[in-house]
XYZ file of C-alpha atoms in Angstrom:
666
model
C 0.000 0.000 0.000
C 1.506 3.323 -1.077
C 0.581 6.790 0.014
C 2.211 9.226 -2.378
C 1.659 11.184 -5.523
C 2.966 10.180 -8.908
C 6.617 10.184 -9.902
C 5.669 11.500 -13.319
C 6.351 15.055 -14.378
C 5.065 17.245 -17.158
C 8.646 18.204 -17.941
C 10.238 14.774 -17.904
C 12.168 15.589 -21.042
C 11.806 17.119 -24.460
C 9.881 14.201 -25.908
C 7.651 13.909 -22.812
C 6.102 17.353 -23.134
C 2.308 17.185 -23.205
C -0.234 19.943 -23.421
C -2.219 20.600 -20.286
C -5.379 18.545 -20.836
C -3.503 15.607 -22.372
C -1.326 15.368 -19.277
C -4.402 15.372 -17.016
C -6.083 12.700 -19.149
C -3.021 10.447 -19.126
C -2.718 10.649 -15.360
C -6.320 9.563 -14.857
C -6.193 6.736 -17.387
C -2.723 5.306 -16.902
C -1.499 6.423 -13.504
C -4.813 5.813 -11.722
C -6.908 3.287 -13.678
C -3.899 1.579 -15.265
C -2.063 1.147 -11.955
C -4.883 -1.075 -10.692
C -4.163 -3.560 -13.506
C -1.245 -5.233 -11.757
C -0.363 -8.709 -10.558
C -3.175 -11.256 -10.373
C -5.792 -8.593 -11.184
C -4.263 -7.600 -14.526
C -6.781 -9.364 -16.751
C -9.926 -8.801 -14.682
C -12.605 -6.143 -15.123
C -13.072 -3.568 -12.385
C -15.687 -1.228 -10.964
C -14.976 2.520 -10.882
C -16.665 4.388 -8.018
C -16.747 8.199 -7.895
C -18.530 11.012 -6.072
C -20.361 13.961 -7.650
C -17.176 16.043 -7.981
C -14.731 13.412 -9.208
C -17.182 12.138 -11.831
C -17.100 15.658 -13.319
C -13.304 15.692 -13.151
C -13.221 12.411 -15.050
C -15.834 13.411 -17.632
C -13.980 16.652 -18.451
C -10.844 14.689 -19.361
C -11.879 11.225 -20.550
C -14.553 9.524 -22.605
C -16.319 6.333 -21.551
C -14.438 4.372 -24.226
C -11.120 5.487 -22.693
C -12.220 4.245 -19.270
C -13.418 0.907 -20.672
C -10.052 0.418 -22.400
C -8.441 0.501 -18.955
C -10.449 -2.500 -17.779
C -13.421 -0.728 -16.184
C -16.703 -2.477 -16.916
C -18.974 -0.542 -14.552
C -19.053 3.057 -13.258
C -20.914 3.647 -9.997
C -21.974 6.551 -7.766
C -20.484 6.309 -4.265
C -23.742 7.322 -2.585
C -26.140 5.090 -4.510
C -27.068 1.582 -3.439
C -24.764 -0.791 -5.300
C -24.906 -4.471 -6.052
C -22.264 -6.554 -4.192
C -19.588 -7.838 -6.597
C -17.272 -9.782 -4.287
C -15.316 -11.312 -7.158
C -14.365 -7.919 -8.676
C -11.861 -5.262 -7.631
C -12.979 -1.647 -7.230
C -11.238 1.647 -7.957
C -12.383 4.525 -5.751
C -11.712 8.021 -7.085
C -13.161 10.277 -4.383
C -12.712 13.521 -2.510
C -11.022 13.166 0.901
C -14.107 14.034 2.945
C -15.276 12.322 6.125
C -18.559 11.146 4.578
C -16.728 9.655 1.597
C -14.272 7.770 3.811
C -17.124 6.466 5.999
C -18.953 5.236 2.897
C -15.814 3.548 1.569
C -15.194 1.781 4.878
C -18.789 0.570 5.036
C -18.339 -0.922 1.539
C -15.155 -2.824 2.396
C -15.493 -3.744 6.088
C -16.980 -6.817 7.746
C -17.159 -10.414 6.577
C -18.856 -9.666 3.261
C -17.333 -6.597 1.576
C -18.904 -5.334 -1.653
C -15.681 -5.886 -3.601
C -12.658 -8.158 -3.544
C -10.024 -5.419 -3.310
C -10.106 -1.617 -3.284
C -7.697 0.780 -5.007
C -8.358 4.178 -3.427
C -7.328 7.480 -5.034
C -8.106 10.859 -3.455
C -8.608 13.938 -5.628
C -6.824 16.257 -3.159
C -4.733 15.905 0.044
C -6.393 13.824 2.739
C -6.231 14.959 6.401
C -4.144 12.749 8.701
C -7.111 11.981 10.944
C -8.952 10.388 8.013
C -5.892 8.304 7.110
C -5.739 7.094 10.715
C -9.471 6.352 10.597
C -8.911 4.083 7.574
C -5.891 2.378 9.127
C -7.784 1.708 12.344
C -10.227 -0.606 10.571
C -8.273 -3.862 10.593
C -10.828 -5.700 8.452
C -10.454 -3.171 5.616
C -6.682 -2.729 5.651
C -5.749 -6.071 3.992
C -8.311 -5.392 1.232
C -6.718 -2.097 0.140
C -4.566 -2.454 -2.965
C -3.569 1.208 -3.099
C -4.182 4.320 -1.021
C -2.961 7.430 -2.791
C -3.479 11.120 -3.374
C -3.975 11.796 -7.084
C -4.144 15.559 -6.464
C -6.348 16.152 -9.483
C -9.478 18.123 -8.617
C -9.819 20.598 -11.464
C -11.956 20.463 -14.602
C -10.172 20.771 -17.982
C -12.488 22.485 -20.490
C -9.936 22.942 -23.271
C -6.456 21.758 -24.176
C -5.207 24.872 -22.387
C -7.916 25.787 -19.877
C -9.558 24.565 -16.677
C -12.227 25.724 -14.245
C -12.718 25.138 -10.529
C -16.505 24.938 -11.069
C -17.482 27.856 -8.827
C -20.497 29.321 -10.621
C -21.361 31.395 -7.543
C -17.889 32.880 -7.038
C -19.017 36.414 -7.909
C -21.732 36.319 -5.254
C -19.743 34.543 -2.563
C -16.510 36.523 -2.947
C -17.707 39.948 -4.132
C -21.366 40.138 -3.172
C -22.485 39.354 0.359
C -19.011 39.672 1.898
C -20.493 39.743 5.403
C -21.053 35.994 5.086
C -17.513 34.991 6.021
C -18.373 31.281 6.142
C -19.380 31.211 2.466
C -16.435 33.423 1.546
C -13.886 31.185 3.295
C -15.412 27.960 1.974
C -15.430 29.200 -1.622
C -11.892 30.601 -1.415
C -10.406 27.523 0.265
C -11.939 25.001 -2.148
C -10.896 27.183 -5.090
C -7.323 27.370 -3.755
C -7.176 23.599 -3.167
C -8.358 22.852 -6.696
C -5.944 25.324 -8.288
C -3.086 23.892 -6.226
C -3.842 20.375 -7.506
C -3.094 21.661 -11.020
C 0.501 22.252 -9.957
C 0.677 19.052 -7.909
C -0.564 17.090 -10.916
C 1.874 18.669 -13.354
C 4.707 18.754 -10.802
C 5.199 22.466 -11.362
C 6.284 25.016 -8.737
C 5.010 28.463 -9.734
C 5.958 32.006 -8.942
C 2.613 33.035 -7.446
C 1.813 36.580 -8.544
C -1.436 38.423 -7.936
C -3.130 41.765 -8.476
C -2.216 43.708 -5.369
C -4.882 45.520 -3.360
C -4.566 49.287 -3.408
C -4.910 51.384 -0.276
C -6.345 54.825 -0.928
C -3.617 56.501 1.095
C -1.474 55.805 4.151
C -4.368 56.385 6.546
C -6.773 53.925 4.915
C -6.776 50.276 4.024
C -7.982 48.450 0.929
C -11.572 47.260 0.799
C -12.331 43.630 1.582
C -13.343 42.847 -2.013
C -10.087 44.298 -3.289
C -8.185 41.724 -1.215
C -9.689 38.645 -2.884
C -6.707 37.982 -5.238
C -4.310 38.477 -2.293
C -6.206 36.019 -0.103
C -6.479 33.439 -2.883
C -2.761 33.726 -3.685
C -1.890 33.140 -0.006
C -4.180 30.101 0.198
C -2.721 28.611 -3.004
C 0.829 29.173 -1.833
C 0.008 27.527 1.497
C -1.168 24.389 -0.352
C 1.757 24.335 -2.776
C 4.319 24.830 0.021
C 3.111 21.570 1.579
C 3.503 19.742 -1.742
C 7.220 20.578 -1.736
C 7.735 18.242 1.227
C 4.987 15.650 0.655
C 5.118 14.835 -3.074
C 8.122 12.815 -4.299
C 10.264 14.604 -6.881
C 8.296 17.819 -6.556
C 10.501 20.688 -7.768
C 12.155 22.814 -5.097
C 12.791 25.765 -7.402
C 10.241 27.618 -9.507
C 9.389 26.096 -12.890
C 6.490 28.283 -14.129
C 4.480 31.464 -13.608
C 1.022 31.907 -12.062
C -0.806 35.243 -12.226
C -4.018 35.636 -10.207
C -6.526 38.301 -11.271
C -10.177 39.009 -10.669
C -12.917 40.198 -13.001
C -12.239 43.853 -12.123
C -9.170 43.782 -14.370
C -11.435 43.897 -17.425
C -15.184 44.425 -17.156
C -15.505 45.027 -20.891
C -14.377 41.609 -22.137
C -17.384 39.714 -20.672
C -19.989 41.900 -22.421
C -18.484 43.241 -25.658
C -19.408 41.333 -28.819
C -16.507 39.028 -29.656
C -16.525 38.262 -33.396
C -14.894 34.842 -33.470
C -16.784 31.721 -34.553
C -16.616 30.148 -31.068
C -17.798 33.276 -29.241
C -20.582 34.003 -31.732
C -21.907 30.430 -31.424
C -22.212 30.722 -27.642
C -23.419 34.322 -27.704
C -26.143 34.062 -30.361
C -27.279 30.429 -30.629
C -28.548 29.642 -27.109
C -26.257 26.642 -26.801
C -26.250 24.448 -23.711
C -22.532 24.315 -22.955
C -20.965 22.824 -26.074
C -24.230 21.210 -27.243
C -25.814 22.476 -30.443
C -29.247 21.190 -31.497
C -30.300 21.279 -35.142
C -32.880 19.735 -37.469
C -31.818 16.888 -39.769
C -33.804 15.001 -42.444
C -35.493 11.867 -41.151
C -33.981 8.555 -42.304
C -37.484 7.227 -42.871
C -38.490 10.195 -45.003
C -40.861 11.669 -42.427
C -40.587 14.887 -40.449
C -37.191 16.319 -39.629
C -35.553 15.113 -36.433
C -33.739 17.069 -33.743
C -30.091 16.083 -33.419
C -27.643 17.043 -30.689
C -23.999 17.591 -31.632
C -21.022 18.578 -29.508
C -18.763 21.375 -30.722
C -15.486 20.224 -29.222
C -11.859 19.353 -29.974
C -12.720 16.005 -31.586
C -14.347 17.974 -34.435
C -11.440 18.945 -36.706
C -13.398 21.718 -38.439
C -14.394 23.260 -35.110
C -10.803 23.028 -33.899
C -9.563 24.811 -36.997
C -12.172 27.589 -37.166
C -13.326 28.334 -33.622
C -10.894 31.224 -33.079
C -11.281 32.624 -36.598
C -13.291 35.778 -37.294
C -16.852 34.810 -38.285
C -16.390 36.337 -41.768
C -13.159 34.401 -42.257
C -14.755 31.199 -40.941
C -17.684 31.585 -43.369
C -15.346 32.002 -46.336
C -13.236 29.015 -45.321
C -16.331 26.844 -44.924
C -17.514 27.816 -48.406
C -14.105 26.843 -49.805
C -14.141 23.550 -47.907
C -17.542 22.623 -49.310
C -16.520 23.583 -52.860
C -13.267 21.606 -52.649
C -15.015 18.620 -51.118
C -17.641 18.438 -53.860
C -14.987 18.771 -56.580
C -12.802 15.957 -55.169
C -15.252 13.405 -53.746
C -16.519 10.775 -56.201
C -19.850 10.280 -54.473
C -20.527 14.006 -54.524
C -19.593 14.280 -58.215
C -21.759 11.323 -59.234
C -24.664 12.551 -57.138
C -24.348 15.943 -58.807
C -24.289 14.436 -62.288
C -27.439 12.463 -61.398
C -29.149 15.694 -60.438
C -28.226 17.132 -63.849
C -30.460 14.529 -65.487
C -27.820 12.140 -66.873
C -28.279 8.439 -66.166
C -25.912 6.749 -63.715
C -24.043 3.691 -64.993
C -23.530 0.574 -62.879
C -19.851 1.518 -62.495
C -20.826 5.003 -61.331
C -23.147 3.520 -58.741
C -20.397 1.147 -57.557
C -17.964 4.049 -57.117
C -20.624 6.034 -55.313
C -21.348 3.198 -52.853
C -17.612 2.793 -52.158
C -17.216 6.519 -51.440
C -20.518 6.872 -49.605
C -19.513 6.205 -45.940
C -16.711 8.743 -46.048
C -18.873 11.106 -48.087
C -21.764 10.954 -45.626
C -19.554 11.607 -42.600
C -17.654 14.483 -44.188
C -20.627 16.166 -45.818
C -22.545 16.045 -42.524
C -19.660 17.685 -40.678
C -19.116 20.440 -43.243
C -22.859 20.984 -43.696
C -23.290 21.357 -39.936
C -20.787 24.194 -39.760
C -22.098 25.819 -42.940
C -25.554 25.821 -41.306
C -24.214 27.266 -38.030
C -22.225 30.004 -39.769
C -25.270 30.826 -41.912
C -27.468 31.194 -38.819
C -24.921 33.446 -37.144
C -24.572 35.682 -40.202
C -28.365 35.961 -40.477
C -28.632 36.992 -36.824
C -25.847 39.542 -37.264
C -27.827 41.152 -40.088
C -31.213 40.940 -38.350
C -29.927 42.422 -35.082
C -27.758 45.087 -36.716
C -24.739 43.830 -34.807
C -22.116 45.264 -37.147
C -23.056 48.843 -36.326
C -23.370 48.032 -32.641
C -20.049 46.208 -32.677
C -18.374 49.156 -34.353
C -19.675 51.545 -31.691
C -18.589 49.199 -28.891
C -15.040 49.046 -30.191
C -14.876 52.763 -30.986
C -15.904 53.465 -27.385
C -13.140 51.244 -26.071
C -10.470 52.793 -28.278
C -11.520 56.375 -27.633
C -13.001 57.024 -31.075
C -16.570 57.509 -29.814
C -18.232 59.241 -26.893
C -21.519 60.384 -25.380
C -23.018 61.804 -28.578
C -22.478 58.531 -30.423
C -24.063 56.451 -27.668
C -27.061 58.787 -27.359
C -27.518 58.904 -31.128
C -27.389 55.108 -31.349
C -29.965 54.663 -28.573
C -32.306 57.205 -30.173
C -32.129 55.715 -33.658
C -32.053 52.016 -32.681
C -35.104 51.791 -30.445
C -35.888 48.345 -31.819
C -32.610 46.898 -30.548
C -32.794 44.119 -27.971
C -32.666 45.204 -24.301
C -29.680 42.901 -23.744
C -27.597 44.527 -26.496
C -28.446 48.052 -25.321
C -27.559 47.067 -21.769
C -24.222 45.633 -22.907
C -23.477 48.874 -24.731
C -24.205 50.918 -21.599
C -22.019 48.611 -19.487
C -19.120 49.294 -21.852
C -19.961 53.003 -21.775
C -19.953 52.951 -17.948
C -16.572 51.218 -17.918
C -15.018 53.865 -20.157
C -16.969 56.943 -18.995
C -17.972 56.355 -15.342
C -18.628 60.075 -14.837
C -21.534 59.855 -17.315
C -23.417 57.769 -14.736
C -23.260 60.285 -11.881
C -26.453 61.582 -10.256
C -29.489 61.389 -12.521
C -27.446 60.915 -15.691
C -27.720 57.140 -15.382
C -31.519 57.170 -15.118
C -31.784 59.425 -18.185
C -29.636 57.021 -20.177
C -31.777 54.120 -19.011
C -34.959 55.942 -20.038
C -33.488 56.685 -23.446
C -32.538 53.015 -23.855
C -35.970 51.953 -22.516
C -34.351 49.749 -19.898
C -35.775 48.878 -16.481
C -34.567 49.607 -12.951
C -33.465 45.989 -12.754
C -31.172 46.648 -15.704
C -29.842 49.768 -13.981
C -28.964 47.564 -11.023
C -26.592 45.596 -13.267
C -24.620 48.723 -14.157
C -24.560 49.762 -10.480
C -23.372 46.310 -9.448
C -20.259 46.738 -11.580
C -18.909 48.778 -8.672
C -18.744 45.609 -6.546
C -15.897 44.489 -8.783
C -14.247 47.909 -8.757
C -12.645 47.588 -5.331
C -12.557 50.710 -3.196
C -12.983 53.083 -6.086
C -16.157 54.666 -4.722
C -13.990 56.521 -2.229
C -11.499 57.683 -4.788
C -13.738 60.381 -6.228
C -15.208 63.261 -4.334
C -18.191 63.185 -6.656
C -19.351 59.927 -5.127
C -19.449 58.105 -8.455
C -17.828 54.716 -8.836
C -14.938 54.079 -11.179
C -14.835 51.061 -13.425
C -11.684 52.095 -15.209
C -8.474 50.179 -14.915
C -6.345 53.330 -14.976
C -7.053 56.895 -13.966
C -7.289 58.278 -17.477
C -10.413 59.464 -19.310
C -10.762 58.508 -22.919
C -10.825 61.184 -25.570
C -14.239 62.006 -26.964
C -14.439 61.652 -30.715
C -16.973 60.759 -33.373
C -16.788 57.150 -34.415
C -15.658 56.356 -37.931
C -18.106 54.765 -40.314
C -16.719 51.702 -42.033
C -18.594 49.554 -44.516
C -18.141 46.279 -46.301
C -15.365 43.807 -45.620
C -13.055 46.420 -44.163
C -15.582 46.999 -41.429
C -15.716 43.279 -40.708
C -11.963 43.093 -40.202
C -12.047 46.292 -38.169
C -14.313 44.570 -35.659
C -11.312 42.528 -34.567
C -9.606 45.544 -32.965
C -10.713 44.580 -29.465
C -8.528 42.355 -27.345
C -8.815 41.484 -23.632
C -6.578 43.220 -21.099
C -4.945 39.915 -20.202
C -3.140 39.920 -23.555
C -0.872 42.778 -22.507
C -0.563 41.421 -18.966
C 0.631 38.009 -20.164
C 3.103 39.572 -22.590
C 4.469 41.828 -19.844
C 4.693 38.874 -17.466
C 6.637 36.888 -20.052
C 9.057 39.790 -20.514
C 9.418 40.370 -16.769
C 7.803 43.788 -17.053
C 4.807 43.501 -14.723
C 4.972 46.503 -12.369
C 5.652 45.245 -8.854
C 3.591 48.055 -7.380
C 0.478 46.565 -9.022
C 1.340 42.850 -9.095
C 2.948 41.313 -6.031
C 4.701 37.960 -5.742
C 4.127 35.470 -2.893
C 7.512 33.779 -3.305
C 9.691 36.735 -4.288
C 12.401 35.410 -6.637
C 16.075 36.248 -6.442
C 17.513 38.800 -8.906
C 19.241 36.005 -10.831
C 17.683 35.124 -14.164
C 16.935 31.396 -14.333
C 15.995 29.257 -17.297
C 16.169 32.075 -19.789
C 13.069 33.888 -18.561
C 13.067 37.244 -16.831
C 11.669 37.487 -13.323
C 9.549 39.974 -11.475
C 12.494 41.572 -9.673
C 13.376 43.092 -12.996
C 9.940 44.568 -13.450
C 9.284 48.189 -12.737
C 6.388 50.603 -13.051
C 6.043 52.146 -16.473
C 7.627 55.595 -16.822
C 5.231 58.523 -16.307
C 5.561 59.495 -19.935
C 4.001 56.177 -20.903
C 1.228 56.093 -18.333
C -0.170 59.579 -18.820
C -0.459 59.691 -22.589
C -3.061 57.081 -23.586
C -6.569 58.327 -24.299
C -8.218 54.937 -24.665
C -8.706 51.848 -22.545
C -6.567 49.776 -24.868
C -3.653 50.653 -27.107
C -4.029 50.177 -30.838
C -2.970 46.941 -32.448
C -2.782 45.622 -35.959
C -5.610 43.171 -36.590
C -4.509 39.595 -37.199
C -7.706 38.313 -38.818
C -6.949 39.484 -42.352
C -3.950 37.211 -42.887
C -3.976 34.857 -45.913
C -6.022 31.782 -45.038
C -3.389 29.360 -46.295
C -0.664 30.810 -44.080
C 0.080 29.294 -40.680
C -0.219 32.456 -38.669
C -0.214 30.522 -35.418
C -3.485 32.088 -34.285
C -5.876 29.279 -35.217
C -6.813 27.105 -32.255
C -4.882 24.091 -33.484
C -1.625 25.983 -34.068
C -0.522 25.673 -30.454
C -1.202 21.927 -30.603
C 1.007 21.579 -33.678
C 3.655 23.640 -31.924
C 3.532 21.533 -28.772
C 3.640 18.265 -30.670
C 6.485 19.150 -33.045
C 8.656 21.660 -31.210
C 9.090 20.365 -27.652
C 12.583 21.634 -26.993
C 11.713 25.237 -27.795
C 8.677 25.448 -25.493
C 9.538 27.663 -22.543
C 8.139 27.538 -19.028
C 4.370 27.448 -18.713
C 2.357 30.532 -17.834
C -0.834 30.026 -15.812
C -3.436 32.759 -15.509
C -6.351 32.453 -13.094
C -9.317 34.859 -13.252
C -11.625 34.924 -10.210
C -15.256 35.495 -11.172
C -15.391 33.950 -14.638
C -13.320 34.033 -17.839
C -14.446 34.755 -21.403
C -13.995 33.054 -24.753
C -11.950 35.994 -26.001
C -9.535 35.409 -23.113
C -9.272 31.732 -24.011
C -8.507 32.721 -27.615
C -5.712 34.993 -26.395
C -4.095 32.143 -24.453
C -3.961 29.995 -27.605
C -2.586 32.896 -29.620
C 0.124 33.771 -27.088
C 1.196 30.139 -26.725
C 2.387 30.317 -30.312
C 3.718 33.855 -30.106
C 5.648 33.432 -26.843
C 6.542 29.765 -27.399
C 5.296 29.099 -23.883
C 2.126 27.142 -23.114
C -0.351 29.624 -21.648
C -3.019 27.913 -19.515
C -6.173 29.803 -18.550
C -7.917 28.981 -15.296
C -11.075 30.470 -13.848
C -13.917 29.820 -11.461
C -16.082 29.278 -14.589
C -16.402 30.269 -18.251
C -19.202 32.769 -18.837
C -20.970 33.817 -22.003
C -22.325 37.412 -21.957
C -25.865 36.551 -20.828
C -24.577 34.317 -18.012
C -22.250 37.055 -16.800
C -25.004 39.696 -16.894
C -27.329 37.394 -14.930
C -24.724 36.873 -12.223
C -23.936 40.576 -12.070
C -27.628 41.419 -11.807
C -28.015 39.178 -8.769
C -24.705 40.159 -7.201
C -26.377 42.381 -4.597
C -29.090 39.830 -3.869
C -28.591 37.085 -1.354
C -30.335 34.402 -3.365
C -28.325 33.729 -6.540
C -29.779 31.111 -8.865
C -27.800 30.203 -11.977
C-alpha cells in the first residue's frame, strides 16, 4: 500500500512534453486506472466508483471508451445503493471528505465486503485523521490495494484551460461579503483545486497576484479588493506543503502563475466578440458545447432534432473556432466547394441531379465513397448551417453597427453623442444589447453615470430599474474606487485616465468586418508583460519573491518596474491600438488558429519555454481563451487559462444582476 503522488512530471524531457489537458487525461487513465491492472488482477474487469465532484473531473478529461479500455466495466456513484460484486476489484476516485471515507469503509469492512479489493485514489490531500481512521479498521486494511493522493481536482475544459466549477464565485466573494463562512469555503476550495493543477503537473510556480490598493497611508484596501491576495496566499500555502509531501516535486520555480479578478477587465465579458466560437455561444442559445439542429429523417418523415457537440474532436471546429466569423464563413464555403470537386460520391450525385443516367460503375464508385462522403458532408454541412445562422442573426440584429460603436468606445473614437444617437435611432434593438453597450460606456466613462445621468440614459434606452442595477453592481468588482472620487461616483476604469471624446468612424463592407477585430482582452498585454518580466511590482505582487538572478532564460519579477510617467499619462483609450490579425492569408500558418498551439507543442518540444498560468476569479471569457492559444504560439510558452467558470455574456449579466441579492440562482 503506497501513500504518495505520482513520480511522473510534465517536464520529464523534451519528448515527454504534453499539453495541459492531455497530461491530465493520461494521469487519470494510466497512472490511476492503469495502476490497478497489476499482478493477479491484470486481466480482470473492475468497478470505478466516484462522487459527484470526481465524476465531473473524469468526464472533463476522458470519454467512456477510454475508461473501458483501462479495464473498467462498470461506473458507480459512491452514494447510490450498489450491487455486491465480491469477485471484482474496485477503484475509488473520491474527494477526501469524512462522509466519503465512511462510505468507503462501510463498503469494504466486515465479513462480506462489496468488492474483492479496493484501489483508493483521493482527488486532493487527505487529512491525517482520516488516514488514521482508515488504518484503524483492521478488516479493511488487507483489502486495500492502493491508497494514494492523485491531487487532481480541477476540470479541464480545453487543451489549455480549466475551471474550478465555482459558478457562484461572484456572489460569494464579491457580493455578500459579510457571510464569512461562504467566503472562506469558496476561497479555500478554489485554492485547493488550483493547487492540484501544480501538484498534478509537478510544477512550482511564482505566485503573482493583483495587489490591493490602499487609498492613502491612513486607509486600508476594501475587503473585495483583497480577494486575489487572499487566494494567492491560500494557493501558496497548499503548494508549500507539496514541496515536502510529493516525491520529486521541484524545489525551485518552474512556471508562472498570475491571479486576477474580473475587475481587471469588465468590458471583455460583455463586448461582442466576433470569433466563430464566441458568436456560437453568444447568439445560438447553446447548452454548454451542445448544439441542437434539425436533420432530415432517415425514414423520409418529419425532420428530427439532433444534438452535436462542438469540441476538440471535431477537426473543423478546432480549426475555425478562433477565426473571425467572416473568415470562418469564407473558409467553410471553400471547404464545401473543394469537397464536392474531389469526392466521387458528390460528383456522381451531382451528375445524377443534372439529369444524366448513372451507370452501374458510377453507382459502384458512389457506394464505395458513400460512408466517407456521408460523414464528411454532414460535418461540413453542420458548420455551414451554423455560420449561416450566425450571419443571419448579425444582419437581423444590426450587430455590425453596434459592434463598431462598442469598439470605438473602447479605443476612444466615440463618446456620449455617439451612444445617445445610437440609442435614439435604434429603439428596436434588444434590451440585452443596449444594456451591454451601456455597461461598456460605464466602464469607459464612469462620470456619465453620476447623479441622474444614469436614469436618463436608461430611459433613453428603454431599460428597467433591474437593468440599472446591473450597471450599479459593476462597482462591486471595482474595489474601493467609490472613495477615490469626491463626486461619489464609482470608477470602473483600470487606470485613472479618461478617454478622448471623438466621433466614431463609419466603415462599410469587408473592411468593417476586419475592423471589428480591434478589441482584445486586457490579459493579452498582462501576459506579454509577465513573459518579458515587465509587470509593475507596485500593481502585481509575488508570494515567493524570486532572487535577482535570471533562471531558465526567462526574466523574473524583480526586474519589473512601473512604467515611466511618460508612458502612463499619454493614452486616451482603454486599450492601445494593435494591428488586426484576422486578415492574414487563409493558407498561411499564422499561429493564431486554435490548433496551431497543438502543432507547436507536438512538433517543437525543446523550444517550449516555461508554462504561464493565468487564473481569473469570477469567470473568464472566450476571447480570453482565444488569447491564451494565440500567445502560446507567439511566446513559445504554453499559456493555460484557469477560472472559477467560463461565462458567455448573458450568463455574466445574470450573475452581475443578482450580485447584490442574497439568493443567486444560476
